[in-house]
Amino acid sequence: MLLHLVLFVALFILTDHLIKKIRNLPPSPFPTLPIIGHLYLFKKPLHRSLSKISSKYGPILLLKFGSRNVLLVTSPSAAEECFTKNDIVFANRPHLLAGKHLGYNYTSLSWAPYGDHWRNLRKISSLEILSNNRLQTLSFVRMDEIRSVVRRLNQHDHQNQTVEMQSVFFELTLNVMMRMIAGKRYYGENVAEIDQEAKIFQEIVIETLRLGGASNIGDFLPLLRWVGFGGLEKRLMILQQKRERFMQNLVEEYRGRMEISDKQSENYVDGSGNKKNLIQVMLSLQKSEPEYYTDESIRSLMLVLLIAGTDTSTGTMEWAMSLLLNNPDILKKAQVEIDNQIGSDHLIDEIDLAKLPYLRCIINETLRLYPAGPLLVPHESSEDCKIGGYHIPSGTMLLVNAWAIQNDPKNWEEPRKFKPERFEGFEGTRDGFKLVPFGSGRRSCPGESLAMRMVGLALGSLIQCFEWERVGEEIEDMTEGSGLTLSKAQPLQAKYRPRPTMIKLLSQI
């Protein structure tokens, strides 16, 4: 029996190897095992494990994640070929568990297949939610929440105080996103500890981010998903029901009190003269085209905006502050730029960000070293195509290892060194496909502009108002977490005190 098994495995490996050569498929690590494929090679964090495999076997690889063909790309030229020449071919998403239970059965903006439905969702998000005009209309929300954070930090004794920054950034970002979505805030000032709605929301968000960032072996070994291995799908289904009830209650709340004219709808203003949030805008559109703007589409856009906006901004701000604490000379240089360009008579506004190119360099360098999604959201080929001269079959899942591209010495000098100066003169550009933290092509992240505004405003304000330093003499621990999103394994603790030149302004906020 054992001999038969050994012969079967050997024959499978040999046949698989010959087929790849005959079909001109990309190279693969040897061997490809039956059933599990190359899953035996992977360790956490996955982006680093895949980077090591690519370093050994090449920048274009065909892997087997259990039953799935996976094209792994780790070079700028191959990424460019995927997202330009073959952009439409790779405009679909694979069917993964997250897409079913977080993507409304593959119908949300993030997970819908390429076609009319997805194009309509993208149009809604680009024009009605994330356009520059819309973001500018709601800039007061971001300023309000930044001021709230600054006030809370300044309430303590003016001696060196210690603060856990991950929570600060997490709550800041969630308040901004929920005010944009539903006109509500659930953390910080004026939010009572006994507020039941806030408590439910906090529980839903934490669980959604935790389960949404979990890897699921059942996506690649269907039998394990069928038997409920790990219980992830059951937990996602329970969470989905709880989240749906909460979000639908918000939709119904605004439906019940909306009395908006067509003219007011165009100006994003409600009957009380307040700027309208996402739910109000979508309900206004629902009146004219109910078949497009269903309640489910409203809830799905709410969730996409909430998850994408929170994960990207929170992680980037925490990594940036950690890097600055480990490099106080760079922190000082950023403060000098702010002092020279903005001064101490007002808090940084979004309009001021254009005057702070070095701050933009710091953000770009942080995104290079620690992209929020080290592996870009997976794509799937809708037909056969060629990448790097290799044949790529239809139905192949595409993984672009952004972390590997952005930390490759072939693309960047001293890639693991924090050097914002490398972006001087190129603050608003992406340098081809060597820097792809938000993806590229049709399925790139539509919230890039919002994230850059949010991160720039928050970092700039904290650098402007306070002196920052590490809690101890030791360098801040930069160990990465093991999830699919790139977070710090240990939350950042920092010491701070008001800058003498800012004390007067801080007392007036």
Short mmCIF file of C-alpha atoms in Angstrom, two decimals:
data_model
loop_
_atom_site.label_atom_id
_atom_site.label_comp_id
_atom_site.label_asym_id
_atom_site.label_seq_id
_atom_site.Cartn_x
_atom_site.Cartn_y
_atom_site.Cartn_z
CA MET A 1 0.00 0.00 0.00
CA LEU A 2 2.80 2.39 0.96
CA LEU A 3 4.68 1.53 -2.22
CA HIS A 4 1.58 2.31 -4.31
CA LEU A 5 1.21 5.67 -2.58
CA VAL A 6 4.86 6.56 -3.19
CA LEU A 7 4.56 5.58 -6.85
CA PHE A 8 1.38 7.66 -7.23
CA VAL A 9 3.00 10.75 -5.71
CA ALA A 10 6.12 10.33 -7.85
CA LEU A 11 4.04 9.89 -11.02
CA PHE A 12 1.90 12.94 -10.13
CA ILE A 13 4.97 15.13 -9.59
CA LEU A 14 6.64 13.98 -12.81
CA THR A 15 3.47 14.42 -14.89
CA ASP A 16 2.82 17.89 -13.43
CA HIS A 17 6.40 18.93 -14.21
CA LEU A 18 6.19 17.73 -17.83
CA ILE A 19 2.80 19.41 -18.43
CA LYS A 20 4.19 22.76 -17.27
CA LYS A 21 7.10 22.52 -19.69
CA ILE A 22 4.89 21.51 -22.62
CA ARG A 23 2.34 24.32 -21.99
CA ASN A 24 5.01 27.00 -21.39
CA LEU A 25 3.70 27.73 -17.91
CA PRO A 26 5.73 29.86 -15.47
CA PRO A 27 8.27 28.02 -13.29
CA SER A 28 7.16 26.46 -10.01
CA PRO A 29 8.95 25.33 -6.87
CA PHE A 30 9.65 21.60 -7.00
CA PRO A 31 7.83 19.47 -6.06
CA THR A 32 4.11 20.22 -6.46
CA LEU A 33 2.43 17.76 -4.10
CA PRO A 34 -0.95 16.13 -4.71
CA ILE A 35 -3.94 17.85 -3.02
CA ILE A 36 -1.96 20.51 -1.13
CA GLY A 37 0.22 21.75 -4.02
CA HIS A 38 2.74 24.23 -2.56
CA LEU A 39 0.95 24.98 0.71
CA TYR A 40 3.66 23.06 2.55
CA LEU A 41 6.13 25.87 1.74
CA PHE A 42 4.26 28.71 3.43
CA LYS A 43 4.98 30.28 6.82
CA LYS A 44 3.76 33.45 8.51
CA PRO A 45 3.86 36.27 7.63
CA LEU A 46 2.81 35.10 4.18
CA HIS A 47 4.22 38.08 2.21
CA ARG A 48 7.74 37.40 3.54
CA SER A 49 7.43 33.65 2.94
CA LEU A 50 6.32 34.23 -0.67
CA SER A 51 9.10 36.80 -1.14
CA LYS A 52 11.73 34.19 -0.20
CA ILE A 53 10.21 31.71 -2.67
CA SER A 54 10.32 34.34 -5.44
CA SER A 55 13.94 35.21 -4.62
CA LYS A 56 14.84 31.57 -5.17
CA TYR A 57 12.69 30.68 -8.19
CA GLY A 58 12.00 33.96 -10.03
CA PRO A 59 9.66 37.00 -10.18
CA ILE A 60 6.91 35.20 -12.14
CA LEU A 61 5.81 31.90 -10.61
CA LEU A 62 2.87 29.55 -10.96
CA LEU A 63 1.99 28.07 -7.59
CA LYS A 64 -0.67 25.63 -6.48
CA PHE A 65 -2.59 26.74 -3.41
CA GLY A 66 -4.27 23.39 -2.92
CA SER A 67 -6.66 23.14 -5.88
CA ARG A 68 -6.06 26.70 -7.18
CA ASN A 69 -3.58 27.94 -9.76
CA VAL A 70 -1.91 31.09 -8.39
CA LEU A 71 0.27 33.46 -10.41
CA LEU A 72 2.74 35.10 -8.02
CA VAL A 73 4.27 38.35 -9.32
CA THR A 74 7.17 40.14 -7.60
CA SER A 75 8.66 42.47 -10.22
CA PRO A 76 7.56 45.93 -11.41
CA SER A 77 7.63 44.90 -15.09
CA ALA A 78 5.42 41.85 -14.52
CA ALA A 79 3.00 43.87 -12.35
CA GLU A 80 2.81 46.50 -15.08
CA GLU A 81 2.04 43.84 -17.68
CA CYS A 82 -0.77 42.49 -15.49
CA PHE A 83 -2.34 45.89 -14.78
CA THR A 84 -1.96 47.58 -18.19
CA LYS A 85 -1.84 45.22 -21.16
CA ASN A 86 -3.91 42.57 -19.33
CA ASP A 87 -5.90 44.87 -17.04
CA ILE A 88 -9.32 43.69 -18.25
CA VAL A 89 -8.24 40.04 -18.20
CA PHE A 90 -7.32 40.36 -14.51
CA ALA A 91 -10.25 42.62 -13.55
CA ASN A 92 -12.16 39.80 -11.81
CA ARG A 93 -11.91 38.57 -8.23
CA PRO A 94 -11.57 34.93 -7.16
CA HIS A 95 -14.35 33.36 -5.12
CA LEU A 96 -12.97 33.35 -1.57
CA LEU A 97 -14.80 33.03 1.73
CA ALA A 98 -14.29 36.72 2.55
CA GLY A 99 -15.96 37.69 -0.73
CA LYS A 100 -19.03 35.64 0.13
CA HIS A 101 -19.64 36.88 3.67
CA LEU A 102 -18.00 40.33 3.63
CA GLY A 103 -18.67 40.99 -0.06
CA TYR A 104 -22.42 40.28 -0.13
CA ASN A 105 -22.04 37.04 -2.05
CA TYR A 106 -19.51 38.60 -4.45
CA THR A 107 -21.69 41.62 -5.32
CA SER A 108 -19.90 44.42 -3.40
CA LEU A 109 -17.50 46.93 -4.93
CA SER A 110 -14.48 45.00 -3.65
CA TRP A 111 -15.60 41.52 -4.74
CA ALA A 112 -18.04 41.87 -7.66
CA PRO A 113 -16.93 40.40 -11.01
CA TYR A 114 -15.95 42.88 -13.70
CA GLY A 115 -19.04 43.98 -15.62
CA ASP A 116 -21.96 46.43 -15.62
CA HIS A 117 -22.80 45.93 -11.95
CA TRP A 118 -19.22 46.56 -10.82
CA ARG A 119 -18.86 49.56 -13.16
CA ASN A 120 -21.97 51.12 -11.65
CA LEU A 121 -20.68 50.59 -8.10
CA ARG A 122 -17.32 52.07 -9.04
CA LYS A 123 -19.05 55.06 -10.61
CA ILE A 124 -21.12 55.63 -7.47
CA SER A 125 -18.07 55.46 -5.21
CA SER A 126 -15.93 57.66 -7.47
CA LEU A 127 -18.54 60.37 -8.08
CA GLU A 128 -20.80 60.33 -5.02
CA ILE A 129 -18.47 59.26 -2.20
CA LEU A 130 -14.75 59.60 -2.94
CA SER A 131 -14.53 62.36 -5.55
CA ASN A 132 -12.27 65.31 -4.71
CA ASN A 133 -15.33 67.56 -4.51
CA ARG A 134 -17.08 65.21 -2.09
CA LEU A 135 -13.96 64.77 0.03
CA GLN A 136 -13.51 68.52 0.19
CA THR A 137 -17.14 68.95 1.23
CA LEU A 138 -16.51 66.67 4.21
CA SER A 139 -13.04 67.95 5.11
CA PHE A 140 -14.54 69.57 8.23
CA VAL A 141 -15.21 66.06 9.60
CA ARG A 142 -11.54 65.14 9.44
CA MET A 143 -10.51 68.46 10.99
CA ASP A 144 -13.06 68.08 13.82
CA GLU A 145 -11.81 64.62 14.72
CA ILE A 146 -8.13 65.63 14.59
CA ARG A 147 -8.90 68.56 16.90
CA SER A 148 -10.67 66.15 19.25
CA VAL A 149 -7.57 63.92 19.42
CA VAL A 150 -5.28 66.91 20.02
CA ARG A 151 -7.59 68.18 22.79
CA ARG A 152 -7.64 64.82 24.56
CA LEU A 153 -3.85 64.49 24.40
CA ASN A 154 -3.44 68.04 25.72
CA GLN A 155 -5.78 67.51 28.68
CA HIS A 156 -3.11 65.64 30.64
CA ASP A 157 -0.38 67.13 32.79
CA HIS A 158 2.20 68.84 30.59
CA GLN A 159 4.97 66.54 31.81
CA ASN A 160 5.92 63.59 29.60
CA GLN A 161 2.84 61.44 29.11
CA THR A 162 2.65 57.95 27.63
CA VAL A 163 -0.04 57.04 25.11
CA GLU A 164 -0.86 53.88 23.18
CA MET A 165 -1.00 55.15 19.60
CA GLN A 166 -2.75 52.24 17.89
CA SER A 167 -5.97 52.94 19.79
CA VAL A 168 -5.68 56.68 19.13
CA PHE A 169 -5.36 56.15 15.37
CA PHE A 170 -7.98 53.39 15.27
CA GLU A 171 -10.63 55.46 17.05
CA LEU A 172 -9.77 58.58 15.06
CA THR A 173 -10.16 56.78 11.74
CA LEU A 174 -13.38 55.01 12.72
CA ASN A 175 -14.96 58.26 13.89
CA VAL A 176 -14.05 59.93 10.59
CA MET A 177 -15.37 57.05 8.51
CA MET A 178 -18.64 56.72 10.44
CA ARG A 179 -19.31 60.45 10.31
CA MET A 180 -18.83 60.29 6.54
CA ILE A 181 -21.05 57.21 6.33
CA ALA A 182 -23.78 57.88 8.90
CA GLY A 183 -23.08 61.22 10.57
CA LYS A 184 -22.24 59.50 13.87
CA ARG A 185 -19.20 59.01 16.07
CA TYR A 186 -18.73 56.10 18.46
CA TYR A 187 -15.48 56.89 20.30
CA GLY A 188 -13.97 59.64 22.44
CA GLU A 189 -15.54 62.95 23.37
CA ASN A 190 -19.29 63.06 24.04
CA VAL A 191 -19.65 59.28 23.67
CA ALA A 192 -20.96 57.83 26.93
CA GLU A 193 -19.57 54.50 28.15
CA ILE A 194 -23.15 53.28 28.50
CA ASP A 195 -24.03 54.15 24.87
CA GLN A 196 -25.41 50.79 23.71
CA GLU A 197 -25.31 51.66 20.00
CA ALA A 198 -21.64 52.65 20.28
CA LYS A 199 -20.83 49.45 22.18
CA ILE A 200 -22.49 47.25 19.53
CA PHE A 201 -20.68 49.10 16.75
CA GLN A 202 -17.29 48.72 18.45
CA GLU A 203 -17.82 44.97 18.84
CA ILE A 204 -18.90 44.58 15.20
CA VAL A 205 -15.92 46.51 13.83
CA ILE A 206 -13.31 44.66 15.88
CA GLU A 207 -14.75 41.26 14.93
CA THR A 208 -15.14 42.22 11.25
CA LEU A 209 -11.51 43.36 10.97
CA ARG A 210 -10.28 40.29 12.87
CA LEU A 211 -12.18 37.74 10.80
CA GLY A 212 -11.74 39.65 7.53
CA GLY A 213 -7.96 39.58 7.97
CA ALA A 214 -7.81 35.87 8.81
CA SER A 215 -6.37 33.45 6.27
CA ASN A 216 -8.66 30.55 5.42
CA ILE A 217 -7.21 27.23 4.31
CA GLY A 218 -10.70 26.18 3.17
CA ASP A 219 -10.41 28.61 0.23
CA PHE A 220 -7.81 26.26 -1.26
CA LEU A 221 -8.82 22.87 0.14
CA PRO A 222 -12.62 22.72 -0.45
CA LEU A 223 -13.06 19.57 1.64
CA LEU A 224 -11.92 21.41 4.76
CA ARG A 225 -14.43 24.19 4.09
CA TRP A 226 -17.17 21.63 3.54
CA VAL A 227 -16.54 20.00 6.95
CA GLY A 228 -16.31 23.42 8.63
CA PHE A 229 -12.62 23.19 9.54
CA GLY A 230 -11.64 26.00 11.92
CA GLY A 231 -15.21 27.30 12.23
CA LEU A 232 -14.38 30.52 10.37
CA GLU A 233 -17.37 30.42 8.03
CA LYS A 234 -19.81 29.89 10.88
CA ARG A 235 -18.37 32.88 12.77
CA LEU A 236 -18.54 35.01 9.62
CA MET A 237 -22.21 34.11 9.11
CA ILE A 238 -23.15 34.99 12.70
CA LEU A 239 -21.24 38.27 12.44
CA GLN A 240 -22.89 39.05 9.10
CA GLN A 241 -26.38 38.83 10.61
CA LYS A 242 -25.42 41.11 13.49
CA ARG A 243 -23.73 43.63 11.19
CA GLU A 244 -26.62 43.67 8.72
CA ARG A 245 -29.14 44.48 11.46
CA PHE A 246 -26.99 47.33 12.73
CA MET A 247 -26.39 48.91 9.33
CA GLN A 248 -30.00 48.52 8.17
CA ASN A 249 -31.14 50.29 11.34
CA LEU A 250 -28.95 53.24 10.34
CA VAL A 251 -30.43 53.23 6.83
CA GLU A 252 -33.98 53.14 8.22
CA GLU A 253 -33.20 55.93 10.67
CA TYR A 254 -32.24 58.28 7.84
CA ARG A 255 -35.01 57.10 5.54
CA GLY A 256 -37.51 58.03 8.21
CA ARG A 257 -36.32 61.60 8.62
CA MET A 258 -35.22 62.57 5.11
CA GLU A 259 -37.13 65.30 3.34
CA ILE A 260 -34.75 66.56 0.69
CA SER A 261 -35.38 68.48 -2.51
CA ASP A 262 -33.58 67.65 -5.77
CA LYS A 263 -31.54 70.83 -5.50
CA GLN A 264 -30.47 70.05 -1.96
CA SER A 265 -29.52 66.55 -3.05
CA GLU A 266 -27.16 67.93 -5.66
CA ASN A 267 -25.52 70.18 -3.07
CA TYR A 268 -25.11 67.41 -0.47
CA VAL A 269 -27.14 69.40 2.07
CA ASP A 270 -30.06 68.11 4.11
CA GLY A 271 -33.18 69.97 5.20
CA SER A 272 -31.40 71.41 8.26
CA GLY A 273 -28.52 72.80 6.23
CA ASN A 274 -26.08 70.09 7.34
CA LYS A 275 -23.64 68.38 4.96
CA LYS A 276 -25.03 65.00 3.92
CA ASN A 277 -23.43 61.67 4.72
CA LEU A 278 -23.16 58.58 2.52
CA ILE A 279 -26.49 57.09 3.61
CA GLN A 280 -28.36 60.31 2.85
CA VAL A 281 -26.72 60.66 -0.57
CA MET A 282 -27.51 57.04 -1.46
CA LEU A 283 -31.13 57.29 -0.29
CA SER A 284 -31.55 60.41 -2.42
CA LEU A 285 -30.26 58.48 -5.44
CA GLN A 286 -32.50 55.56 -4.53
CA LYS A 287 -35.59 57.70 -5.12
CA SER A 288 -34.75 58.14 -8.81
CA GLU A 289 -33.17 54.73 -9.55
CA PRO A 290 -34.30 52.20 -6.92
CA GLU A 291 -33.14 49.24 -9.03
CA TYR A 292 -29.51 50.42 -8.81
CA TYR A 293 -29.45 51.93 -5.33
CA THR A 294 -30.92 49.11 -3.27
CA ASP A 295 -30.62 48.92 0.51
CA GLU A 296 -28.16 46.06 0.07
CA SER A 297 -25.94 48.14 -2.23
CA ILE A 298 -26.01 50.93 0.38
CA ARG A 299 -24.97 48.52 3.14
CA SER A 300 -22.24 46.99 0.98
CA LEU A 301 -20.73 50.41 0.21
CA MET A 302 -20.91 51.30 3.90
CA LEU A 303 -18.90 48.19 4.75
CA VAL A 304 -16.34 48.65 1.96
CA LEU A 305 -15.68 52.24 3.01
CA LEU A 306 -15.47 51.32 6.68
CA ILE A 307 -13.05 48.39 6.31
CA ALA A 308 -10.82 49.85 3.60
CA GLY A 309 -10.59 53.29 5.17
CA THR A 310 -9.88 52.02 8.68
CA ASP A 311 -7.27 49.36 7.90
CA THR A 312 -5.17 51.46 5.53
CA SER A 313 -5.05 54.69 7.51
CA THR A 314 -4.68 53.23 11.02
CA GLY A 315 -1.77 50.95 10.14
CA THR A 316 0.05 53.54 8.05
CA MET A 317 -0.14 56.17 10.80
CA GLU A 318 1.16 53.76 13.44
CA TRP A 319 4.05 52.55 11.27
CA ALA A 320 4.94 56.15 10.37
CA MET A 321 5.06 57.26 14.01
CA SER A 322 7.14 54.20 14.91
CA LEU A 323 9.63 55.00 12.16
CA LEU A 324 9.82 58.64 13.24
CA LEU A 325 10.49 57.68 16.87
CA ASN A 326 13.32 55.43 15.71
CA ASN A 327 14.66 58.25 13.53
CA PRO A 328 14.39 61.46 15.59
CA ASP A 329 16.47 63.43 13.07
CA ILE A 330 13.77 62.82 10.44
CA LEU A 331 11.06 63.76 12.94
CA LYS A 332 12.91 67.01 13.64
CA LYS A 333 13.24 67.75 9.92
CA ALA A 334 9.45 67.30 9.53
CA GLN A 335 8.83 69.69 12.43
CA VAL A 336 11.13 72.31 10.91
CA GLU A 337 9.23 72.10 7.61
CA ILE A 338 5.90 72.56 9.43
CA ASP A 339 7.25 75.46 11.50
CA ASN A 340 8.58 77.22 8.40
CA GLN A 341 5.55 76.63 6.18
CA ILE A 342 2.63 76.70 8.65
CA GLY A 343 3.83 78.31 11.87
CA SER A 344 2.05 78.12 15.21
CA ASP A 345 -0.97 80.36 14.71
CA HIS A 346 -3.28 77.61 13.39
CA LEU A 347 -3.53 73.84 13.19
CA ILE A 348 -2.57 72.25 9.90
CA ASP A 349 -5.50 72.14 7.48
CA GLU A 350 -5.82 69.90 4.42
CA ILE A 351 -5.08 72.92 2.22
CA ASP A 352 -1.71 73.18 3.98
CA LEU A 353 -0.63 69.65 3.02
CA ALA A 354 0.50 70.84 -0.42
CA LYS A 355 3.08 73.05 1.34
CA LEU A 356 4.60 70.07 3.16
CA PRO A 357 6.43 67.93 0.58
CA TYR A 358 8.73 66.31 3.15
CA LEU A 359 5.71 65.09 5.12
CA ARG A 360 4.44 63.52 1.90
CA CYS A 361 7.85 61.87 1.44
CA ILE A 362 7.57 60.38 4.93
CA ILE A 363 4.15 58.93 4.11
CA ASN A 364 5.34 57.50 0.78
CA GLU A 365 8.38 55.92 2.43
CA THR A 366 6.17 54.40 5.14
CA LEU A 367 3.84 52.95 2.49
CA ARG A 368 6.89 51.54 0.69
CA LEU A 369 8.29 49.81 3.76
CA TYR A 370 4.97 48.75 5.28
CA PRO A 371 2.12 48.67 2.72
CA ALA A 372 -1.24 48.13 4.43
CA GLY A 373 -1.92 45.24 2.05
CA PRO A 374 1.48 43.58 1.50
CA LEU A 375 -0.23 41.20 -0.92
CA LEU A 376 -2.61 43.19 -3.11
CA VAL A 377 -6.24 42.06 -3.08
CA PRO A 378 -6.25 38.98 -5.35
CA HIS A 379 -7.38 39.15 -8.98
CA GLU A 380 -8.43 36.32 -11.30
CA SER A 381 -7.90 35.87 -15.04
CA SER A 382 -11.07 35.64 -17.11
CA GLU A 383 -9.28 34.17 -20.14
CA ASP A 384 -5.90 32.80 -21.20
CA CYS A 385 -3.14 35.42 -21.48
CA LYS A 386 0.63 35.84 -21.49
CA ILE A 387 2.76 37.41 -18.74
CA GLY A 388 6.51 37.61 -19.20
CA GLY A 389 6.18 35.36 -22.24
CA TYR A 390 4.56 32.59 -20.17
CA HIS A 391 1.12 31.11 -20.79
CA ILE A 392 -1.36 31.92 -17.99
CA PRO A 393 -4.54 29.79 -18.02
CA SER A 394 -8.00 31.23 -17.51
CA GLY A 395 -9.17 31.08 -13.89
CA THR A 396 -5.71 31.68 -12.43
CA MET A 397 -5.61 33.73 -9.21
CA LEU A 398 -3.16 36.65 -9.37
CA LEU A 399 -1.18 37.65 -6.28
CA VAL A 400 1.06 40.71 -6.56
CA ASN A 401 3.51 40.85 -3.67
CA ALA A 402 3.69 44.62 -3.20
CA TRP A 403 5.88 44.23 -0.13
CA ALA A 404 8.47 42.23 -2.08
CA ILE A 405 8.52 44.72 -4.99
CA GLN A 406 8.86 47.68 -2.63
CA ASN A 407 11.63 46.07 -0.55
CA ASP A 408 13.69 44.59 -3.38
CA PRO A 409 17.31 45.85 -3.65
CA LYS A 410 16.96 45.60 -7.45
CA ASN A 411 14.34 48.36 -7.28
CA TRP A 412 15.46 50.41 -4.27
CA GLU A 413 18.85 51.33 -2.84
CA GLU A 414 19.10 50.18 0.80
CA PRO A 415 15.47 49.02 0.70
CA ARG A 416 15.08 48.38 4.46
CA LYS A 417 16.40 51.82 5.41
CA PHE A 418 13.86 54.53 6.27
CA LYS A 419 14.91 57.30 3.90
CA PRO A 420 12.09 59.72 2.95
CA GLU A 421 14.58 61.77 0.92
CA ARG A 422 14.44 59.14 -1.83
CA PHE A 423 11.04 60.61 -2.78
CA GLU A 424 12.07 64.26 -2.84
CA GLY A 425 10.97 65.77 -6.13
CA PHE A 426 8.56 62.85 -6.65
CA GLU A 427 6.20 63.38 -3.70
CA GLY A 428 2.99 62.98 -5.67
CA THR A 429 4.14 60.25 -8.06
CA ARG A 430 4.42 56.49 -7.79
CA ASP A 431 7.68 55.88 -9.77
CA GLY A 432 6.16 53.38 -12.18
CA PHE A 433 5.25 50.03 -10.63
CA LYS A 434 8.02 50.06 -8.02
CA LEU A 435 5.53 51.54 -5.53
CA VAL A 436 2.02 50.05 -5.61
CA PRO A 437 0.54 50.31 -2.08
CA PHE A 438 -2.96 51.00 -3.45
CA GLY A 439 -2.80 48.61 -6.40
CA SER A 440 -3.20 49.72 -10.01
CA GLY A 441 -5.56 49.45 -12.95
CA ARG A 442 -9.34 49.13 -12.89
CA ARG A 443 -9.45 47.43 -9.49
CA SER A 444 -7.07 49.79 -7.70
CA CYS A 445 -8.17 51.19 -4.34
CA PRO A 446 -10.64 54.06 -4.94
CA GLY A 447 -9.96 55.46 -1.47
CA GLU A 448 -6.33 56.44 -2.04
CA SER A 449 -7.03 60.18 -1.97
CA LEU A 450 -9.01 59.88 1.27
CA ALA A 451 -6.28 57.80 2.92
CA MET A 452 -3.52 60.24 1.93
CA ARG A 453 -5.52 63.21 3.24
CA MET A 454 -6.31 61.42 6.49
CA VAL A 455 -2.78 60.21 7.17
CA GLY A 456 -1.21 63.54 6.18
CA LEU A 457 -3.54 65.59 8.36
CA ALA A 458 -3.20 63.33 11.41
CA LEU A 459 0.58 62.93 11.27
CA GLY A 460 1.15 66.58 10.46
CA SER A 461 -1.02 67.76 13.36
CA LEU A 462 0.64 65.47 15.91
CA ILE A 463 4.12 66.48 14.74
CA GLN A 464 3.14 70.16 14.80
CA CYS A 465 1.62 70.14 18.30
CA PHE A 466 3.76 67.78 20.37
CA GLU A 467 7.31 66.60 21.00
CA TRP A 468 7.51 62.82 20.65
CA GLU A 469 10.00 60.24 21.88
CA ARG A 470 10.30 56.55 22.65
CA VAL A 471 9.15 55.28 26.05
CA GLY A 472 12.57 53.74 26.73
CA GLU A 473 16.07 53.87 25.32
CA GLU A 474 15.52 50.81 23.15
CA ILE A 475 14.57 51.11 19.48
CA GLU A 476 10.83 50.70 18.89
CA ASP A 477 9.97 47.07 18.06
CA MET A 478 9.08 46.89 14.35
CA THR A 479 8.01 43.24 14.33
CA GLU A 480 5.14 42.64 11.90
CA GLY A 481 1.90 40.90 12.77
CA SER A 482 0.89 37.67 11.03
CA GLY A 483 -2.43 38.75 9.46
CA LEU A 484 -3.19 39.49 5.81
CA THR A 485 -3.04 43.22 6.57
CA LEU A 486 0.31 44.59 7.73
CA SER A 487 -0.01 45.69 11.35
CA LYS A 488 2.51 45.96 14.16
CA ALA A 489 2.77 42.89 16.36
CA GLN A 490 3.15 45.15 19.41
CA PRO A 491 1.07 48.37 19.57
CA LEU A 492 3.14 51.54 19.66
CA GLN A 493 3.62 53.25 23.04
CA ALA A 494 5.01 56.79 22.87
CA LYS A 495 5.89 59.66 25.21
CA TYR A 496 4.80 63.16 24.32
CA ARG A 497 4.57 66.71 25.64
CA PRO A 498 3.19 69.93 24.10
CA ARG A 499 5.71 71.95 22.11
CA PRO A 500 6.38 75.29 23.84
CA THR A 501 5.56 77.24 20.68
CA MET A 502 2.14 75.55 20.48
CA ILE A 503 0.93 75.89 24.09
CA LYS A 504 -1.04 79.08 23.40
CA LEU A 505 -2.83 77.60 20.38
CA LEU A 506 -3.49 74.31 22.19
CA SER A 507 -5.20 76.19 25.02
CA GLN A 508 -7.65 77.68 22.50
CA ILE A 509 -8.67 74.46 20.71
#
